[in-house]
mmCIF file of N, CA, C and O in Angstrom:
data_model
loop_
_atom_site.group_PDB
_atom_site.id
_atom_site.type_symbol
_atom_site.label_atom_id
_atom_site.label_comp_id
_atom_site.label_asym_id
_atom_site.label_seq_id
_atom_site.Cartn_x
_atom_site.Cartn_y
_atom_site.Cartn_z
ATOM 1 N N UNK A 8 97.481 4.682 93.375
ATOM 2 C CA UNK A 8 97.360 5.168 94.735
ATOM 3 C C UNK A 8 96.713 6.544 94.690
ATOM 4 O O UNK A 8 97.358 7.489 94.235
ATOM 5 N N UNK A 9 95.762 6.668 95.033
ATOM 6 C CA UNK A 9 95.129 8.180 95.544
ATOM 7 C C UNK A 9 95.200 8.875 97.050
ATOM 8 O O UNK A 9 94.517 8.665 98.053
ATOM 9 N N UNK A 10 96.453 9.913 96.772
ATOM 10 C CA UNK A 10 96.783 10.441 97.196
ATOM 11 C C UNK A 10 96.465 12.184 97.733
ATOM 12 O O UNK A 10 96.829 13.134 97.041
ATOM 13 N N UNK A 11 95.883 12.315 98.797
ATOM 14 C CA UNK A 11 95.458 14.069 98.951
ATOM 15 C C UNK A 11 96.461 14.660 99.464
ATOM 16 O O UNK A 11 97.377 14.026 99.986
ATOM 17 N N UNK A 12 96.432 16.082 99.384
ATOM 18 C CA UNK A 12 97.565 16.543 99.482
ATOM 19 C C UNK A 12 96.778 17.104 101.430
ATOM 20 O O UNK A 12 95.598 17.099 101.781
ATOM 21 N N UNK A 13 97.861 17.447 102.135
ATOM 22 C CA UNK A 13 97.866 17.576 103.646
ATOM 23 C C UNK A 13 96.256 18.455 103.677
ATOM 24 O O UNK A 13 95.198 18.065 104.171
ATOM 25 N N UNK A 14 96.591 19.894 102.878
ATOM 26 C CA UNK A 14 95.044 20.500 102.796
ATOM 27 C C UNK A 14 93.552 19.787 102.695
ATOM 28 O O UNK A 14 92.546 19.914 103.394
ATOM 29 N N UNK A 15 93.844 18.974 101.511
ATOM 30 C CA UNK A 15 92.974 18.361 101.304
ATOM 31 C C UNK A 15 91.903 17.261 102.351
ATOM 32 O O UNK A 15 90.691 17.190 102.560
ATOM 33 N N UNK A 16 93.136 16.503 102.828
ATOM 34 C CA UNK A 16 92.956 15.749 104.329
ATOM 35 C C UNK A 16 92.437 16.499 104.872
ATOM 36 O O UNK A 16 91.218 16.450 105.037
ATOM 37 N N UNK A 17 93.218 17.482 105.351
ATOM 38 C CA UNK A 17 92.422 18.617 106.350
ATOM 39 C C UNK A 17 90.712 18.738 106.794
ATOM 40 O O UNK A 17 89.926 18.355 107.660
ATOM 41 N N UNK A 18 90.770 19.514 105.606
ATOM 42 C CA UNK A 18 89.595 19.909 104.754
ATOM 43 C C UNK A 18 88.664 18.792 104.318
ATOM 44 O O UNK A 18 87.692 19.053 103.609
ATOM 45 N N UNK A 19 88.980 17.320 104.794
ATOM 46 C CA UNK A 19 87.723 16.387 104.628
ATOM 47 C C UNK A 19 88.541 15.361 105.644
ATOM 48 O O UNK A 19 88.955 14.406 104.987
ATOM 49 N N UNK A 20 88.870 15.273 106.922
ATOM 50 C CA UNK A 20 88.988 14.836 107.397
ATOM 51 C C UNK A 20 88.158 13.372 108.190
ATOM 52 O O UNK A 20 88.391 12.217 108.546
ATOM 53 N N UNK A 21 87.209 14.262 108.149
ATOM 54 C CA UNK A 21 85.735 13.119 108.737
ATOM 55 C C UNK A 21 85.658 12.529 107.288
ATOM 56 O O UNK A 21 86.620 11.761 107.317
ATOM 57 N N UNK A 22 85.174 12.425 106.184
ATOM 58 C CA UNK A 22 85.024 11.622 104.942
ATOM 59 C C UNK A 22 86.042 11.284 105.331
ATOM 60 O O UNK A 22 85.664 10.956 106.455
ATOM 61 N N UNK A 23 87.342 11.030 105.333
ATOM 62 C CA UNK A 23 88.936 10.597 105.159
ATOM 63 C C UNK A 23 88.192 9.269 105.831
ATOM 64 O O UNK A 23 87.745 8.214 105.383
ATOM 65 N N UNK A 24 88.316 9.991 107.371
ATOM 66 C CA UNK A 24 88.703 8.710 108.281
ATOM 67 C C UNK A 24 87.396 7.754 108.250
ATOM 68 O O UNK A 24 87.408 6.600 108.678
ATOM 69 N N UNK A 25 86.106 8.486 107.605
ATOM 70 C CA UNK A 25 84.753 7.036 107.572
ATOM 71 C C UNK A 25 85.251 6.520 106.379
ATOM 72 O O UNK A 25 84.824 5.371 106.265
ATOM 73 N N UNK A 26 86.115 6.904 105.223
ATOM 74 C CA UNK A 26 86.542 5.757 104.242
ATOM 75 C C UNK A 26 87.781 4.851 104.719
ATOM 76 O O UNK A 26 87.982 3.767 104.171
ATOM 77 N N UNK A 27 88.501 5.261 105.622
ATOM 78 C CA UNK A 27 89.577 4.122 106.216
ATOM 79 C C UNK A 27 88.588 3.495 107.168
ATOM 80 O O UNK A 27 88.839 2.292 107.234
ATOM 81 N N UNK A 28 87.392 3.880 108.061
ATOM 82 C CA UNK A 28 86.907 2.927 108.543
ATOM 83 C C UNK A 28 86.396 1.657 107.730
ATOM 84 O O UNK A 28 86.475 0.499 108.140
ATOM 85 N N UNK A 29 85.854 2.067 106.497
ATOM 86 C CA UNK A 29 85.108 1.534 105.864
ATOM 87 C C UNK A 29 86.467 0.476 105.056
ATOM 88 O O UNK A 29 85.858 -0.119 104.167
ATOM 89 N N UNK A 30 87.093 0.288 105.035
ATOM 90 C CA UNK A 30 88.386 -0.413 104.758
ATOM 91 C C UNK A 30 89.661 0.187 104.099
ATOM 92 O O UNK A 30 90.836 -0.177 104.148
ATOM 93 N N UNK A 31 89.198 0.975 103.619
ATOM 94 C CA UNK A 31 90.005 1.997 102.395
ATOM 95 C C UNK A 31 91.423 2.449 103.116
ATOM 96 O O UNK A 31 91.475 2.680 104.324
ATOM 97 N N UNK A 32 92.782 2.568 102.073
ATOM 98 C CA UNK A 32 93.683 3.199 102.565
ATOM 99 C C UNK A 32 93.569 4.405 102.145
ATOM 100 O O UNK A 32 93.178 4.488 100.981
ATOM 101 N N UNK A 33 93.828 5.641 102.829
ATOM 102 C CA UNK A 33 94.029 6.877 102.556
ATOM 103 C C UNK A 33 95.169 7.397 102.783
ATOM 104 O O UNK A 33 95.786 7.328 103.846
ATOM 105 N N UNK A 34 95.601 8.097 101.521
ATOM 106 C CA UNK A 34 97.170 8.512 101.898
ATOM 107 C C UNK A 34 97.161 9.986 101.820
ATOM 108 O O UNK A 34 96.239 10.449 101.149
ATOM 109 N N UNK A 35 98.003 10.850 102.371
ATOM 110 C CA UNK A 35 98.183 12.322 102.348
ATOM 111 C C UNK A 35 99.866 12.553 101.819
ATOM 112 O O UNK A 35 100.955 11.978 101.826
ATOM 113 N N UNK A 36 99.347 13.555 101.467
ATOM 114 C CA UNK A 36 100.994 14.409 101.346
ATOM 115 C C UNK A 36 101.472 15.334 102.387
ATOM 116 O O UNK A 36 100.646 15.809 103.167
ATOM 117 N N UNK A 37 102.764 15.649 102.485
ATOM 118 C CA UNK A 37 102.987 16.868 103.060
ATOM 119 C C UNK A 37 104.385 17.223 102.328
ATOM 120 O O UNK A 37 105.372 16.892 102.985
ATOM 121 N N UNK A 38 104.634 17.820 101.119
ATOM 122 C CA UNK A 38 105.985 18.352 100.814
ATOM 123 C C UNK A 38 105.810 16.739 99.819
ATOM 124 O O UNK A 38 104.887 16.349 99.104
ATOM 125 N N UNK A 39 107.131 16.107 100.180
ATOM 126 C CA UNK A 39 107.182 14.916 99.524
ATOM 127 C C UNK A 39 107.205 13.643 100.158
ATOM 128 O O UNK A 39 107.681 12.616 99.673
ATOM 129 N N UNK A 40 106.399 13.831 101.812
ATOM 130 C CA UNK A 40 106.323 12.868 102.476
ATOM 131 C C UNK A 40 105.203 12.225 102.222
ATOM 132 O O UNK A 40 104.119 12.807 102.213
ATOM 133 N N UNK A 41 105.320 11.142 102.023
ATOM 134 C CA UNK A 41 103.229 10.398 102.042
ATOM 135 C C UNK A 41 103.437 9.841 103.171
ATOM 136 O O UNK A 41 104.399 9.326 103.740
ATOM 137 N N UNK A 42 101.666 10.162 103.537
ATOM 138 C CA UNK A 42 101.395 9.292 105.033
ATOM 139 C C UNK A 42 100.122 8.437 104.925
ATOM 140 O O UNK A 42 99.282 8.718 104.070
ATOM 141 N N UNK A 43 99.938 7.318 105.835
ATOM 142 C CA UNK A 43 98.375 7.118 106.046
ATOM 143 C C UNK A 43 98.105 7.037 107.409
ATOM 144 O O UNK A 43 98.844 7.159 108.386
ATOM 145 N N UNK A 44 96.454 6.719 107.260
ATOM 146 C CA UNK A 44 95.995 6.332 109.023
ATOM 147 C C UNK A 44 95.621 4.849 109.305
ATOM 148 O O UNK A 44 94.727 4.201 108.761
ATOM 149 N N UNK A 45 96.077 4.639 109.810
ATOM 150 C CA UNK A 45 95.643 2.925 110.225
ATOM 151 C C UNK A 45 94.931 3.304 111.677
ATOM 152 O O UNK A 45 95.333 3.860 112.699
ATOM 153 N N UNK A 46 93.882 2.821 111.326
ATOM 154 C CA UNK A 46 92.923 2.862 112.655
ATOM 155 C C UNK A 46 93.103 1.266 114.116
ATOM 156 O O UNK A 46 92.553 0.165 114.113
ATOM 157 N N UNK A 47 93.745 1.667 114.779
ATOM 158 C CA UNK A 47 93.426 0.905 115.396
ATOM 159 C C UNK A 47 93.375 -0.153 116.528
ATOM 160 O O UNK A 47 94.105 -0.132 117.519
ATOM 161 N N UNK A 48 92.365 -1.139 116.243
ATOM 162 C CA UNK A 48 91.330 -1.488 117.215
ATOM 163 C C UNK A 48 91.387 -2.593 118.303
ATOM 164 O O UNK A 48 92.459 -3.178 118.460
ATOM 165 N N UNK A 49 90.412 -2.893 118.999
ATOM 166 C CA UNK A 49 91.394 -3.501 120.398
ATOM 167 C C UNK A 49 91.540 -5.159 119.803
ATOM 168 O O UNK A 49 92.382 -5.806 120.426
ATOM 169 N N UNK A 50 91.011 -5.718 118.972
ATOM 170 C CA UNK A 50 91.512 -6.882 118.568
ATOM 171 C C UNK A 50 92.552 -7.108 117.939
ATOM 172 O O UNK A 50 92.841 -8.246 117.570
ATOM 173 N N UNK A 51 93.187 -6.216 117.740
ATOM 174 C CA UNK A 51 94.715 -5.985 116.819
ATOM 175 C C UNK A 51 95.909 -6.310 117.318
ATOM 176 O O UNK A 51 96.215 -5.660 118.318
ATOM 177 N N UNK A 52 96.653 -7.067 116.970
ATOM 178 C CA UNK A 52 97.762 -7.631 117.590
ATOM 179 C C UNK A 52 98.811 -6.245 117.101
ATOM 180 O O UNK A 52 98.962 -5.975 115.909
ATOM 181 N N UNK A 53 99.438 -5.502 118.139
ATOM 182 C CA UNK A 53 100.104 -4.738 118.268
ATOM 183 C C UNK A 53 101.511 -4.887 118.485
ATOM 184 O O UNK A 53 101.733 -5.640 119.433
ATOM 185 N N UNK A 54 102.606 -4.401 117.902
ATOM 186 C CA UNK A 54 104.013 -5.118 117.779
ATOM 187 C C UNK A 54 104.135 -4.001 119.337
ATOM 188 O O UNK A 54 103.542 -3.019 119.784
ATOM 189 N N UNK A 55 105.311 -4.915 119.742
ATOM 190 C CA UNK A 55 105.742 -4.266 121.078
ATOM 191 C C UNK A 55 106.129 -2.697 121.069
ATOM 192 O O UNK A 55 105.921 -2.027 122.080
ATOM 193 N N UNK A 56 106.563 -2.257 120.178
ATOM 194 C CA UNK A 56 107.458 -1.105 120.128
ATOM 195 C C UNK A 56 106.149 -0.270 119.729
ATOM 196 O O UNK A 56 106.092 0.522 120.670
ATOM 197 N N UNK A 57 105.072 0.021 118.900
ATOM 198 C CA UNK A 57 103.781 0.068 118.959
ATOM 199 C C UNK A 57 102.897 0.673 120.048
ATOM 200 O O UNK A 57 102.376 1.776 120.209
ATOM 201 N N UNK A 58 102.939 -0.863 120.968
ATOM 202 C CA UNK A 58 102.229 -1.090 122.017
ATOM 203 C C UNK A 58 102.811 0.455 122.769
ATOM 204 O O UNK A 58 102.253 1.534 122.966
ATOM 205 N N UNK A 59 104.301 -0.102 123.078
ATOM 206 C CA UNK A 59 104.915 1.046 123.714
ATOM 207 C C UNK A 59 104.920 2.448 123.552
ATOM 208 O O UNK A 59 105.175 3.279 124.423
ATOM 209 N N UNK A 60 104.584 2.673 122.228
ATOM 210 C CA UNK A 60 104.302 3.821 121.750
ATOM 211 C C UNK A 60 103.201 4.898 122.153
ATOM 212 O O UNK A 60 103.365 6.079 122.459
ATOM 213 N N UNK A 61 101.887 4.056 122.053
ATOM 214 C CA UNK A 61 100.817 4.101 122.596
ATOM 215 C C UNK A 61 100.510 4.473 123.816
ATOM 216 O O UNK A 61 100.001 5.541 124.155
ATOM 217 N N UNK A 62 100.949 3.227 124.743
ATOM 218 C CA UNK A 62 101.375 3.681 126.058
ATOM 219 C C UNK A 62 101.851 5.144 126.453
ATOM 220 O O UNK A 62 101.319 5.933 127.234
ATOM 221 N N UNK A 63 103.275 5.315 125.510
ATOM 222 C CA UNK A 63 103.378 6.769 126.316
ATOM 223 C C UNK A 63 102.632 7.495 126.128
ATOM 224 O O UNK A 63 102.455 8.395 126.949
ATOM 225 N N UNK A 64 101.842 7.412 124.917
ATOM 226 C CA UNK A 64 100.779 8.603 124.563
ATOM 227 C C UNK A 64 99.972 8.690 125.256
ATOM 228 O O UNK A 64 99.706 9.824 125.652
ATOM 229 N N UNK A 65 99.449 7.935 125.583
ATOM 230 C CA UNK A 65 98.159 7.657 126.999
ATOM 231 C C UNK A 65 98.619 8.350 128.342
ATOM 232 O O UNK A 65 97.699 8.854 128.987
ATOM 233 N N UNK A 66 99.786 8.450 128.826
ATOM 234 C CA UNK A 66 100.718 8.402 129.812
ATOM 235 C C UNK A 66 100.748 10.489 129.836
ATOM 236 O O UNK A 66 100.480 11.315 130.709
ATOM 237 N N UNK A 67 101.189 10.586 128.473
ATOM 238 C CA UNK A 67 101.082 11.986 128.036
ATOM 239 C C UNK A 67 100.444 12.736 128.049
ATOM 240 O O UNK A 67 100.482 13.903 128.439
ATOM 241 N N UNK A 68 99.451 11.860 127.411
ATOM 242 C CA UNK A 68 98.052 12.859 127.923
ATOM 243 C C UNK A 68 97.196 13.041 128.913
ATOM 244 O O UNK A 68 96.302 13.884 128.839
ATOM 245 N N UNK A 69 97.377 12.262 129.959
ATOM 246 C CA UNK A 69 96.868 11.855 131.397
ATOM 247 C C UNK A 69 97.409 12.768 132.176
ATOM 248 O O UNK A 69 96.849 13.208 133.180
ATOM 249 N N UNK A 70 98.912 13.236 131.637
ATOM 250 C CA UNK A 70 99.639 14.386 132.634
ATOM 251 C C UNK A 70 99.469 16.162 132.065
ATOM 252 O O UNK A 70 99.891 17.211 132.552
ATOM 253 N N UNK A 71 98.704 15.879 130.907
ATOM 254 C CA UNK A 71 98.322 17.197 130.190
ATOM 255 C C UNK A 71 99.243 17.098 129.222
ATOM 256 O O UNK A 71 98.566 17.173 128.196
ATOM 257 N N UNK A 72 100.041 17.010 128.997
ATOM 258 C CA UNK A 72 101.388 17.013 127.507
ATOM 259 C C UNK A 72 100.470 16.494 126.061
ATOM 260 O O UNK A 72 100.445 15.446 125.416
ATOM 261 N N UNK A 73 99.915 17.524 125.974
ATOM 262 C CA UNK A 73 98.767 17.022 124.589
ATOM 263 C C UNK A 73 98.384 18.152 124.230
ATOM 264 O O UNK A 73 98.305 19.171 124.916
ATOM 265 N N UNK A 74 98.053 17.954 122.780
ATOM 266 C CA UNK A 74 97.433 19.635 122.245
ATOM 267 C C UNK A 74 96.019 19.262 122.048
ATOM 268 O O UNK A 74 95.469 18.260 121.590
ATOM 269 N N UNK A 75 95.632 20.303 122.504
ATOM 270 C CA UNK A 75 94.056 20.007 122.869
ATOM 271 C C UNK A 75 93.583 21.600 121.655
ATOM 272 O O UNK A 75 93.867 22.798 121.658
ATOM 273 N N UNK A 76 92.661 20.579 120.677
ATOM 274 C CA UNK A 76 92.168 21.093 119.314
ATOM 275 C C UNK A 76 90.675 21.488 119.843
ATOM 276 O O UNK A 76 90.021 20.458 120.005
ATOM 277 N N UNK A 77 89.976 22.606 120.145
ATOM 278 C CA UNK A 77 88.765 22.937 119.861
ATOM 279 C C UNK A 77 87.792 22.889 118.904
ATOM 280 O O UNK A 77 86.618 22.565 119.084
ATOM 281 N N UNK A 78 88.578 23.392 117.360
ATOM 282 C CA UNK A 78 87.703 23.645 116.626
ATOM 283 C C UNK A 78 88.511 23.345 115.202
ATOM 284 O O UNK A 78 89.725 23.141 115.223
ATOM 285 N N UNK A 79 87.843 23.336 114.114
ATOM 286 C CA UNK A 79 88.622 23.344 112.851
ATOM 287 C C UNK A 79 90.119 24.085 113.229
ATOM 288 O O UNK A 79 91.227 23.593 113.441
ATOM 289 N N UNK A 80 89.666 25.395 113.214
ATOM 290 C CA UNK A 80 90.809 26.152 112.872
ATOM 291 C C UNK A 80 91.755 25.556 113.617
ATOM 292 O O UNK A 80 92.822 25.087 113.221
ATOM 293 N N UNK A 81 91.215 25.601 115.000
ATOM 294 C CA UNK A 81 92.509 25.427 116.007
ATOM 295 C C UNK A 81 93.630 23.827 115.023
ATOM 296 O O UNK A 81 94.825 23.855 114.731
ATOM 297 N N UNK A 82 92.575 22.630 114.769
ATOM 298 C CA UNK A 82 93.073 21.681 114.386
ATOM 299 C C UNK A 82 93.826 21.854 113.193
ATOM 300 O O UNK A 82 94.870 21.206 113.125
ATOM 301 N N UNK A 83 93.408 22.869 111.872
ATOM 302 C CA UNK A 83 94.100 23.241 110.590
ATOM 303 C C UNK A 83 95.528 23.650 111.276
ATOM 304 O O UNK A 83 96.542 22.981 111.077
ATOM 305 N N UNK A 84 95.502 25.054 112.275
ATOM 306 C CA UNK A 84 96.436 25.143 112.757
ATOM 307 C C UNK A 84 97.647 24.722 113.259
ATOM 308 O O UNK A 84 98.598 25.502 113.210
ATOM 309 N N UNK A 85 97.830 23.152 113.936
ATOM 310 C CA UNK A 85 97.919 22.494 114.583
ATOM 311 C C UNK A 85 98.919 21.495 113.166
ATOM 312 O O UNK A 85 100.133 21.529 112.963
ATOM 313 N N UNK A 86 98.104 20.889 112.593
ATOM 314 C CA UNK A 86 98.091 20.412 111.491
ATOM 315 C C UNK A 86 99.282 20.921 110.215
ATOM 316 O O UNK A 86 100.013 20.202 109.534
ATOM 317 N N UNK A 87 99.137 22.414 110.214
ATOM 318 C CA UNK A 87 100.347 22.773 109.487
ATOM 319 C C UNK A 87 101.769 23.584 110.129
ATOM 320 O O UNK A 87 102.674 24.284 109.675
ATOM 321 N N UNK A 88 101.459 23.163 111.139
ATOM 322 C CA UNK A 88 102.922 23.157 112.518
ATOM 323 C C UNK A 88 103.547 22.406 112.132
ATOM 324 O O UNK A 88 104.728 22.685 111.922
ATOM 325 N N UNK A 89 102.908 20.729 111.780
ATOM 326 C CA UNK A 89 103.880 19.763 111.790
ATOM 327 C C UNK A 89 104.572 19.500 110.737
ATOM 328 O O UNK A 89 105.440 18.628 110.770
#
């Protein structure tokens, strides 16, 4: 498994996510958590709880409740909050 550490992601974010487009899993660190990104797309059968998930996010951000990233920094920033 090749694994980047949260910086790393960061710091190549666009390569990251055109190699998960391209099929690839990409995993990150943060501390001793691993994560990945699953992209996705409207042909995807979505489990309910998912679906629902989604939903609120859409819902969230329609009412402003979203962090709105300008630029690298702002997003690095952002990024090592969580």
């Amino acid at each position: 498994m090749n694994t980047l550490t949260i910086s790393d992601f960061k710091k190549n974010i666009s390569s990251s996510l055109n190699r998960i487009d391209a099929g690839e899993r990409v995993y990150f660190r943060r501390g001793t958590q691993i994560y990945t990104v699953i992209p996705v797309r409207d042909n995807d059968e979505l489990s309910p709880d998912l679906y629902a998930d989604i939903e609120e996010g859409r819902k969230e951000y329609e009412a402003g409740k979203c962090v709105e990233c300008r630029n690298h920094e702002e997003l690095s920033s952002f990024l090592e909050s969580l």
